[in-house]
Each structure stands twice: as structure tokens, then as C-alpha cells.
Short mmCIF file of C-alpha atoms in Angstrom, two decimals:
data_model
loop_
_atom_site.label_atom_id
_atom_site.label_comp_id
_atom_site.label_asym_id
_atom_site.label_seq_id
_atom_site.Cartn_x
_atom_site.Cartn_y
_atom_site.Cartn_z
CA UNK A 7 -240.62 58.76 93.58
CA UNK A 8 -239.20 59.68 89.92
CA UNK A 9 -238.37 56.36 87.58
CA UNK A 10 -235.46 56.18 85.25
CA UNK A 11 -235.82 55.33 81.69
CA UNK A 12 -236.84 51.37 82.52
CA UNK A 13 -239.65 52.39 85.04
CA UNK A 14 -237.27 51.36 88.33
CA UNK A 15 -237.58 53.95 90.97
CA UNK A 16 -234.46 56.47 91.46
CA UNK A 17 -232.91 56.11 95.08
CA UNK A 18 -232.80 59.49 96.51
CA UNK A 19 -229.06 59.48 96.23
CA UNK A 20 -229.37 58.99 92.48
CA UNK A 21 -231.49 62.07 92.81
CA UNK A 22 -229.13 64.20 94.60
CA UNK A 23 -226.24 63.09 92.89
CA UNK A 24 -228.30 64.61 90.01
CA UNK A 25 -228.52 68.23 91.90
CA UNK A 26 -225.18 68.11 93.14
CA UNK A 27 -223.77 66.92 89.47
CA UNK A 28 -221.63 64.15 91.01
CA UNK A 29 -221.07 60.59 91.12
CA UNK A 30 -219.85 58.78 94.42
CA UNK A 31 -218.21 55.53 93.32
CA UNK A 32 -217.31 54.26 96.70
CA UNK A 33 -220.55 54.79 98.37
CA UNK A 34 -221.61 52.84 95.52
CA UNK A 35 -219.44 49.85 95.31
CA UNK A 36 -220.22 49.63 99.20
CA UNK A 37 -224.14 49.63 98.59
CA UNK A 38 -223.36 46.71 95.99
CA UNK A 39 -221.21 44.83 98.29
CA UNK A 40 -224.20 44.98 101.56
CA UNK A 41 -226.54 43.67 99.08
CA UNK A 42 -224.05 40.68 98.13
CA UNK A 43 -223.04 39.74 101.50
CA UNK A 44 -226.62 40.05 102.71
CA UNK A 45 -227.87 37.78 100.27
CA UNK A 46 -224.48 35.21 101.00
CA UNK A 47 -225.66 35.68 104.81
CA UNK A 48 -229.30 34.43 103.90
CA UNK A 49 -228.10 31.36 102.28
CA UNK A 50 -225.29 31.03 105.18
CA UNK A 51 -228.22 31.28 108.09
CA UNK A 52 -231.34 29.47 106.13
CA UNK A 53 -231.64 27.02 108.61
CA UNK A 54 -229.93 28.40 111.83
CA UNK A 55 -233.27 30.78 112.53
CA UNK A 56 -235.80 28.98 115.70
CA UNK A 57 -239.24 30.33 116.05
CA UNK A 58 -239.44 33.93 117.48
CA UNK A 59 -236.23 34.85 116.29
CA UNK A 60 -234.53 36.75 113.72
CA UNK A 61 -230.73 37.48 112.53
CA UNK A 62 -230.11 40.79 112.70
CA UNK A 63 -227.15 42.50 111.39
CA UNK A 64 -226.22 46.11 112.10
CA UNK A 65 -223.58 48.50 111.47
CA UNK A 66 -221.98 48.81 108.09
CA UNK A 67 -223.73 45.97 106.85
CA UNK A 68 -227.28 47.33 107.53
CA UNK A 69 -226.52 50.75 106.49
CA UNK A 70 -225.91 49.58 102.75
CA UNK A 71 -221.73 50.87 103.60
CA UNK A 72 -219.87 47.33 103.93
CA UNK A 73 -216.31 47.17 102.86
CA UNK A 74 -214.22 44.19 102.70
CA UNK A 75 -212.73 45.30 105.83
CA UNK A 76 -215.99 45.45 108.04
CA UNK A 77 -216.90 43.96 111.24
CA UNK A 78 -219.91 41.40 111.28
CA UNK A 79 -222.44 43.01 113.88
CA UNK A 80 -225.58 40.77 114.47
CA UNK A 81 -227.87 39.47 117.16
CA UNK A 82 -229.76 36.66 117.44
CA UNK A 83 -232.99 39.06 118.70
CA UNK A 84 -235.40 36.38 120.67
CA UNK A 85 -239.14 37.54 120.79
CA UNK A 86 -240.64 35.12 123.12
CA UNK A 87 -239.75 32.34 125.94
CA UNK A 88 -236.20 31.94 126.62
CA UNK A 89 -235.03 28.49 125.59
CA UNK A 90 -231.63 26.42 126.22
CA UNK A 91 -231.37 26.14 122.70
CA UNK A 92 -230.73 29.27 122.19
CA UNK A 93 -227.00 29.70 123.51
CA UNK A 94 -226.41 26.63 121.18
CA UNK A 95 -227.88 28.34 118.25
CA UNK A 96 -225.82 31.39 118.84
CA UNK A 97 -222.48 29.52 118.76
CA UNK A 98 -223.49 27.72 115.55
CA UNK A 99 -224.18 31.24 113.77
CA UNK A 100 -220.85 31.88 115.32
CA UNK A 101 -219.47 28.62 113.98
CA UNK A 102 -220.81 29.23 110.43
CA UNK A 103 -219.61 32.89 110.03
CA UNK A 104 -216.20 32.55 111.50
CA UNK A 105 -216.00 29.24 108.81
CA UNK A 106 -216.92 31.90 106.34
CA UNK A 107 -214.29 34.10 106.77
CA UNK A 108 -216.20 36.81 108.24
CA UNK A 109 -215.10 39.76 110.75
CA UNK A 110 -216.47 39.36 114.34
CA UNK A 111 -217.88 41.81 116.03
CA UNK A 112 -215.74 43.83 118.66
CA UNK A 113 -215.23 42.64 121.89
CA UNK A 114 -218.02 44.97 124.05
CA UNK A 115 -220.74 42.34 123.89
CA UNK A 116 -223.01 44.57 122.32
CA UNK A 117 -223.35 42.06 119.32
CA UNK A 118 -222.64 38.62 118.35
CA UNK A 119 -225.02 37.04 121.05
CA UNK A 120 -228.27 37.04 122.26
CA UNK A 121 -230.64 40.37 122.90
CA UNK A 122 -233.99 39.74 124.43
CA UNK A 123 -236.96 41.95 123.08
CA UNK A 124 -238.62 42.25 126.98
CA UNK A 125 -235.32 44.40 128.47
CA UNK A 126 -234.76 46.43 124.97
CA UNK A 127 -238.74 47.38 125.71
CA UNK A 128 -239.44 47.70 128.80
CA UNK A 129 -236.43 49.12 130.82
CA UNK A 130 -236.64 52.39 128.28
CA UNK A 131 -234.71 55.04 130.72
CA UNK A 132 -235.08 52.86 133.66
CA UNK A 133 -232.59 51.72 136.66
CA UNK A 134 -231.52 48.64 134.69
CA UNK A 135 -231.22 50.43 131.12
CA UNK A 136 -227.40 50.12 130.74
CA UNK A 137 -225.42 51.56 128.13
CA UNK A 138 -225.72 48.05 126.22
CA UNK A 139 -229.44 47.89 126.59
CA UNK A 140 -229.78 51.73 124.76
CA UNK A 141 -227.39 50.74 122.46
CA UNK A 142 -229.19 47.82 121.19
CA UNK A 143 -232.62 49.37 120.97
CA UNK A 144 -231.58 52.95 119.00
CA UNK A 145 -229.48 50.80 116.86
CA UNK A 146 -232.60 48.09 116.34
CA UNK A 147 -234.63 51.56 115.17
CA UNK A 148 -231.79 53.22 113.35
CA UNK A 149 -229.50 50.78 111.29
CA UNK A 150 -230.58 46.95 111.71
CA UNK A 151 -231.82 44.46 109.28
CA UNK A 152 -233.21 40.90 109.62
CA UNK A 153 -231.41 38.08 108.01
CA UNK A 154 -234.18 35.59 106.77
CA UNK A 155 -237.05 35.21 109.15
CA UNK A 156 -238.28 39.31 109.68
CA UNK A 157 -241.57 38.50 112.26
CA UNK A 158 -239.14 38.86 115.04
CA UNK A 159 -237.69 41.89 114.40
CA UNK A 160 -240.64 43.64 113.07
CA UNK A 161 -242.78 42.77 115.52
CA UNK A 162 -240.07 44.36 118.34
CA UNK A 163 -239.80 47.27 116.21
CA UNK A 164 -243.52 47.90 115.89
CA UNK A 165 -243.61 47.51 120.18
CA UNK A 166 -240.65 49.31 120.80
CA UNK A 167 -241.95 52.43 118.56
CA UNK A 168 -245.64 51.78 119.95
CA UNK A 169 -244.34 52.22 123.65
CA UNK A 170 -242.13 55.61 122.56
CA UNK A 171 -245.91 56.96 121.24
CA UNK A 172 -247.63 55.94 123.53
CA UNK A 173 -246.16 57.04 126.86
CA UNK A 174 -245.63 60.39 125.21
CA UNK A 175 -247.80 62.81 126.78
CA UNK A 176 -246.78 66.11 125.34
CA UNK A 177 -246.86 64.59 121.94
CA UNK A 178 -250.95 62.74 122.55
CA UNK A 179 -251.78 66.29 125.22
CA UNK A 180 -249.75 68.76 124.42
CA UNK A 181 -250.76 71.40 122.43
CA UNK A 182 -247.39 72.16 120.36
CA UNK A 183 -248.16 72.43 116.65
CA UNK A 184 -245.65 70.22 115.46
CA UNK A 185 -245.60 65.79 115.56
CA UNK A 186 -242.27 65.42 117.05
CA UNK A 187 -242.00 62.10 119.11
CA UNK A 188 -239.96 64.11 122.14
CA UNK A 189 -239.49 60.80 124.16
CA UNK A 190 -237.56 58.68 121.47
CA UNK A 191 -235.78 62.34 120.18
CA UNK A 192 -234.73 62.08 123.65
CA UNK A 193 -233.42 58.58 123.90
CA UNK A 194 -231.49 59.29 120.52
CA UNK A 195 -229.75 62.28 121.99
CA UNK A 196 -228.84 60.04 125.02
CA UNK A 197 -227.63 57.63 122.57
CA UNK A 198 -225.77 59.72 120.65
CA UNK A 199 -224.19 61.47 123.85
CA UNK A 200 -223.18 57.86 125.47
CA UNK A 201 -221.39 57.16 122.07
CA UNK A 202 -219.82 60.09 122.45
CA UNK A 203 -218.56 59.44 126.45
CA UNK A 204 -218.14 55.66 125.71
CA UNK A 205 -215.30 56.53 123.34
CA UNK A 206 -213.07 58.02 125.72
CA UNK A 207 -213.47 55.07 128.11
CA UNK A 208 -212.65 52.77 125.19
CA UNK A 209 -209.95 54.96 124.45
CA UNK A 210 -207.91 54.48 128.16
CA UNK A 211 -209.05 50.68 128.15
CA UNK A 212 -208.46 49.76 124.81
CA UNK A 213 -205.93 52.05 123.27
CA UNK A 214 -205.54 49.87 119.74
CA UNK A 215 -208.02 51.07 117.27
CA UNK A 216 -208.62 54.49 118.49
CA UNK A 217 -208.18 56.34 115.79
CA UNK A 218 -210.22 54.03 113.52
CA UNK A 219 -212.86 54.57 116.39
CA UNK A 220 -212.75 58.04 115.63
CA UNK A 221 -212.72 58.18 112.43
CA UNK A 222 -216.72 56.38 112.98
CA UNK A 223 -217.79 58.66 115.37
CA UNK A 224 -216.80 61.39 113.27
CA UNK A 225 -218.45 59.97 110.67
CA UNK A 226 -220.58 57.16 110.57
CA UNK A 227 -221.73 57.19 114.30
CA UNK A 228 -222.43 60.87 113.48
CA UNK A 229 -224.72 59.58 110.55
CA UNK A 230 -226.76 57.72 112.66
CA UNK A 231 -227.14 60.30 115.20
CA UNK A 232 -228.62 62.30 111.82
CA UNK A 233 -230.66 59.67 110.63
CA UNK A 234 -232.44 59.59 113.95
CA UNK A 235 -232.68 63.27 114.25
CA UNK A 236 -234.60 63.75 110.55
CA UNK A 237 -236.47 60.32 111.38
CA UNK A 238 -237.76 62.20 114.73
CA UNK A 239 -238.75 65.48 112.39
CA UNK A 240 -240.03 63.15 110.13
CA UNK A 241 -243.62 63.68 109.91
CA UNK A 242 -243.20 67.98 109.91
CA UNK A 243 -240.66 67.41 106.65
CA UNK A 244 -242.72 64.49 104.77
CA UNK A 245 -245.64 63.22 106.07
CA UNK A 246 -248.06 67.02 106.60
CA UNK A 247 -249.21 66.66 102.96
CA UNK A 248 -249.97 62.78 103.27
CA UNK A 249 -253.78 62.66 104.53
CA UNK A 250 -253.48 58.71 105.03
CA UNK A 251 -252.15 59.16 107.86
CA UNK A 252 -254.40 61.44 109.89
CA UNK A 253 -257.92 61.37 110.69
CA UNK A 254 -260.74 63.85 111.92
CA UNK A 255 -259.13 64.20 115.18
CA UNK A 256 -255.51 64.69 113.78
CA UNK A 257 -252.85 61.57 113.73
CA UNK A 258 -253.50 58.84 115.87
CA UNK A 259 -251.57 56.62 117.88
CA UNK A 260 -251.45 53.96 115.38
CA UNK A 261 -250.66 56.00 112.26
CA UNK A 262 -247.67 57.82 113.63
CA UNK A 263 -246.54 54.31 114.79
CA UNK A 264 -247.35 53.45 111.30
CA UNK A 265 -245.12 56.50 109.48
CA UNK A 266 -242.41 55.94 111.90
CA UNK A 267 -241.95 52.47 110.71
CA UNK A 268 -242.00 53.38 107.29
CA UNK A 269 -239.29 55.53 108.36
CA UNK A 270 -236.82 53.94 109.73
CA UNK A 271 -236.50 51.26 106.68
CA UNK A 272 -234.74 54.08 105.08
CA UNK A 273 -231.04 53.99 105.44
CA UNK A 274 -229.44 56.76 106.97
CA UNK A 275 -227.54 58.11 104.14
CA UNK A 276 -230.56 57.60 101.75
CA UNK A 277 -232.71 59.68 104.63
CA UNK A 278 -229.97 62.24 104.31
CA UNK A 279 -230.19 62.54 100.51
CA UNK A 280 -234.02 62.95 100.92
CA UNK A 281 -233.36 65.93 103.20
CA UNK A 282 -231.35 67.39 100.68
CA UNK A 283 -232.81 67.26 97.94
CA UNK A 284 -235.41 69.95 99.53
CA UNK A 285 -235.49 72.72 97.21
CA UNK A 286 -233.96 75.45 99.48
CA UNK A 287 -230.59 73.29 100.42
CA UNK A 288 -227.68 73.80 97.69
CA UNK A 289 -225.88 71.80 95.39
CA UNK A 290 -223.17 72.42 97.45
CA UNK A 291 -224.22 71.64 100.80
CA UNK A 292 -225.22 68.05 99.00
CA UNK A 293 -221.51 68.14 97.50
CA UNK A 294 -219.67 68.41 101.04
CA UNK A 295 -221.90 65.82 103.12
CA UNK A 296 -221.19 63.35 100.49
CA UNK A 297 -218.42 63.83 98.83
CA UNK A 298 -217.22 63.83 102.24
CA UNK A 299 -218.57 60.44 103.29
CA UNK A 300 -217.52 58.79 99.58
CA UNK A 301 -214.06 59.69 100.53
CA UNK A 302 -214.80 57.76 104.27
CA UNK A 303 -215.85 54.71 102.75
CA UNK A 304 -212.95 54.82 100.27
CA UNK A 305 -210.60 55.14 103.10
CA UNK A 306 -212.46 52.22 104.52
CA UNK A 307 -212.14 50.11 102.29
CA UNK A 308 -208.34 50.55 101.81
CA UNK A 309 -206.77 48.14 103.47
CA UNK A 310 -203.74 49.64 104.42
CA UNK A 311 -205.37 52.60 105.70
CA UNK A 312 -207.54 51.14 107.41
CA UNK A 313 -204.81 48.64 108.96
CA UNK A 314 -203.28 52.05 109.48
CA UNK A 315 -206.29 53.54 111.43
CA UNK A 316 -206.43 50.42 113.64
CA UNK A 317 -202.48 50.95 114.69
CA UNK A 318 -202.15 54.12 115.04
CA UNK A 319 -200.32 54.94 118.53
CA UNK A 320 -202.20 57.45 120.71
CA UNK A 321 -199.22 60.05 121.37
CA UNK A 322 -197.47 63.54 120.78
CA UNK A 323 -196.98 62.55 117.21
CA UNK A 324 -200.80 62.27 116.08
CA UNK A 325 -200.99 65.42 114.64
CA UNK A 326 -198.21 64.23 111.79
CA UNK A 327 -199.95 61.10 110.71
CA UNK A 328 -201.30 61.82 107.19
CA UNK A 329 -203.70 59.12 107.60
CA UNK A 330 -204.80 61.15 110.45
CA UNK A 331 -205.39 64.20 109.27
CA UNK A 332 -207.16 62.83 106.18
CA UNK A 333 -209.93 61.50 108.86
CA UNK A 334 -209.88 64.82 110.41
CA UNK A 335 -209.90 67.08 106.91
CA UNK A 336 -213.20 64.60 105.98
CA UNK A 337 -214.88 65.28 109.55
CA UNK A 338 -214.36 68.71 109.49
CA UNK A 339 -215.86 68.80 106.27
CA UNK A 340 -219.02 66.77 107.09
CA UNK A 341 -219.46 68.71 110.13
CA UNK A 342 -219.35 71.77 108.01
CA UNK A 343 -222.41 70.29 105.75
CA UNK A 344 -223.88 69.45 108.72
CA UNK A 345 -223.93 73.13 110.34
CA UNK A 346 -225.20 74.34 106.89
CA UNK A 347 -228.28 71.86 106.54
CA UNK A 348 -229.38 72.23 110.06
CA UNK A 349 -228.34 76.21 110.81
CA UNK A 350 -228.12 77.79 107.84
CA UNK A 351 -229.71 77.28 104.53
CA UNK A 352 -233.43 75.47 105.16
CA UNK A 353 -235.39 77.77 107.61
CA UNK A 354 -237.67 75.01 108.69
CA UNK A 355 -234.97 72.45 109.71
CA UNK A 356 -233.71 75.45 111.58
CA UNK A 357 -236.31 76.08 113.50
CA UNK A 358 -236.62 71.91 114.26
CA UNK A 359 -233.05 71.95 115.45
CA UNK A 360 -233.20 74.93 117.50
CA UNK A 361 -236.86 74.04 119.32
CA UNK A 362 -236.12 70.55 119.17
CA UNK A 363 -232.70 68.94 119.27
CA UNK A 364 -231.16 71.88 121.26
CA UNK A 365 -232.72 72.42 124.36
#
């Protein structure tokens, strides 16, 4: 990694605001803001943590994109026997961030409770692997963070990558040239495609907020979906030149556990920038993807339109709401990045997309 003038290291978005010869102020201010409220969370939950547990937050908040309008997603993840205590310890996290003024999570169930590591890892595509179950686990790979005590979370992240390795055949068999882990691809693309169905459901139960549900799965939920994607094509884009992690026999078991962990510490939008700054993706493919999601967060962090977003009637009349189509003029022009990153401009993402993530 390059180092500014100081000797700190330059975040790949520093580095491909330097190709792209722009600045993105509110992807900025929201990066500064996760780190804040991260570290007021730590002090917050110092002594709220039991033994094989962690606090994890995801969502905005994880991502390095919290505005002062977010939600507060987290978990209480439990790695080990369940106890009594623990329903008591949920509602006095509860206590202490409602006290604090924070946002609580959305009313699915999804967050602000307890998750158990044995369902999240061993009911992978399984009768009893609902949509809350996926959810948890692609999220606990693609955008979570421990608050405090990390042996919990690691450790379930280490088993839950282990056991997508491990049970794939084609990828420890097969004789396909390229280290693509085709089971959790799979799960991601199931993930992505529930998010995708679960938003029309929400959508005739819970009409209020649509359109600031849409605006995220235009967006942000589409990010993630990304993020797994390039995590999942990982090793062909960054890790062929990197001999520590193969041995005589190729790369083991271990090691691509190993690089996939290192992987998935990398925010989404900072695994986008690394994508981009590959030398045969333009300046202005770089430009639309994030000038694009700068103006997102700004919009986010308005409040009133955001507040706007979150009231906005589903009727005839959508099509007239400026606020609307500002969410629609920024998703079209993500999704238009998108197509030329993946189909257009670097020939060896193409082929990954087209072998890989299509059929």
C-alpha cells in the first residue's frame, strides 16, 4: 500500500479519488462519524459483554457510512452454551442505547437481539435456514464489526468461512483453473436475491418507508451484494501473485480460509475502490460509482430528505416526487458504473462475471 507524506498508509479510496481527480466529502464525513460512534459504543458497552460473546453492529455503522439519521443494527452473537443471562443482557444493551439516544433497529427481528453461532453455521442451505438465518450469516461475512470483545465474532467468522471451504468439492476436486469459493458465491447470490423478493413483501406489509427502502437496495444493499461478489473473485484479482498463501500442492484449505478473512475486513466501498483502481478501469467509471454513492450518503444524511424518503406515499403520483427521482437518477447511475466495471472495460472481471456470477 502507497504512504502519504507522514508514512500513514493511503486508503484505497484516497487512491482512487486520486485517478478519478475528485474529492467525496460526504462519504467522508460519514467514515469520520462510524469511527466516532464506534468508539462512543465501546465506552457505552465496556462492561455489558459475558464470555463467548461479542457486540456486533452492522449496516451503516459497520460499513464506515453512518449518518446522523441511521438505524443502530447489532447482535449480541453468543459462541457457546446458551445462558438465562443472556435475554437480560440483551435488554440492558437495549436499555443503554435507547438512553443514548440511538436509532433502533427496524422491526424484522433480524437485529437488536440474540443470534446463536450453531444455526448461522450449521443450517447453511438447509430445511431450517430461514430468510433471517441467511441474512445474519452473509451480513456477519460482509458488513459486521465487533464492539469490544472480538473472540466471538472472529472465531464464528473463521468457522463459518472454514465450513463454505471445506464442503466445497468443485473448489478442493474440481479441476477449474480459477479459486472461486462457488458454495458461499452461491449463498451471496441467494442473499442478494431474497433482499431483492423480501422488499416487495415489506412493501404490501409495511407500506411507510418504502421508498427509503429502495433507495438502499438500490444502493447500499446493492454494495454489499458487490462487496461479496469481488470478495468471492478475490483470490483470481489479488491474491495469484502472493506465494504465502499457496504451497507445493496449490492453496490449501487453511490458506484460502486464511485470505478470505483478510478479505472481508475490508469495507465494501473500500473493496470497490481497490477494484478500480486496476489499471484497465477509467477515471470515469471510478467517477460514476462514487460520485454516485457521495451523493446517497448526502441525501442520507439530510434530514428532511430522508424524513421525506421515509413518508413518501406509495401511489400514482411517485413519479413527480423530486426526492424520488433524485434516488432513481443516483441508481441509475451506479447501475451504469456497475455494468461498465463488470461488462465492459476490465476483460478479466468479465470473464468472472459471465463464468461465475451469471449462470
Amino acid at each position: 500500500m502507497k504512504r502519504d507524506e507522514v508514512g500513514a498508509p493511503r486508503s484505497a479510496i484516497e487512491r482512487i479519488g486520486e485517478k478519478a481527480g475528485r474529492s467525496w466529502p460526504s462519504i467522508e464525513a460519514a467514515a469520520r462519524l462510524s469511527a466516532e460512534t464506534r468508539a462512543r459504543l465501546a465506552t457505552l458497552l465496556r462492561e455489558q459483554i459475558p464470555c463467548d460473546t461479542s457486540a456486533v453492529v452492522f449496516g451503516s455503522l459497520a460499513r464506515g457510512e453512518y449518518t446522523t439519521g441511521s438505524d443502530l443494527d447489532w447482535t449480541l452473537l453468543i459462541d457457546g452454551q446458551a445462558d438465562e443471562g443472556h435475554f437480560s443482557q440483551v435488554q440492558a444493551i437495549t436499555k443503554i442505547l435507547r438512553d443514548a439516544k440511538f436509532h433502533e433497529p427496524g422491526p424484522t427481528g433480524v437485529f437488536g437481539n440474540v443470534a446463536f453461532s450453531h444455526p448461522i453455521l450449521h443450517q447453511i442451505g438447509g430445511q431450517e435456514d430461514t430468510n433471517k438465518n441467511t441474512t445474519q450469516r452473509i451480513l456477519l461475512l460482509l458488513e459486521s464489526l465487533a464492539i469490544g470483545k472480538p473472540d466471538a465474532h472472529e472465531r464464528v467468522l473463521r468457522l463459518v468461512l472454514s465450513r463454505y471451504v471445506e464442503d466445497d468439492r468443485g473448489l478442493l476436486y474440481g479441476s477449474k483453473r480459477e479459486i472461486i469459493p462457488m458454495f458461499l458465491l452461491n449463498d451471496i447470490v441467494r442473499y442478494w436475491r431474497t433482499v431483492a423478493v423480501d422488499f416487495v413483501y415489506k412493501q404490501r406489509e409495511r407500506s411507510s418507508g418504502w421508498a427509503l427502502r429502495n433507495a438502499k437496495l438500490r444502493m447500499s444493499r446493492k454494495l454489499i451484494f458487490v462487496s461479496g461478489l469481488i470478495t468471492c473473485f478475490g483470490f483470481e484479482l489479488f491474491g495469484k501473485d502472493r506465494t504465502t498463501w499457496a504451497d507445493e500442492g496449490g492453496i490449501s484449505t487453511p490458506a484460502l480460509v486464511r485470505f478470505l478473512g483478510e478479505r472481508i475486513r475490508v469495507t465494501p466501498l473500500e473493496s470497490l475502490a481497490e477494484v478500480l483502481l486496476r489499471p484497465s478501469v477509467s477515471a470515469e467509471t471510478a467517477r460514476m460509482l462514487f460520485d454516485s454513492y457521495d451523493a446517497f450518503l448526502a441525501l442520507l444524511s439530510n434530514e428532511e430528505e430522508r424524513g421525506r424518503l421515509k413518508q413518501l406515499p406509495l401511489d400514482e403520483h411517485l413519479g413527480d416526487d423530486p426526492t424520488f427521482k433524485r434516488v432513481r437518477d443516483i441508481g441509475r447511475e451506479f447501475q451504469g458504473g456497475l455494468n461498465r466495471l463488470f461488462f465492459e472495460e476490465d476483460p478479466e472481471l468479465r470473464k468472472l462475471i459471465q463464468t461465475y456470477g451469471v449462470f
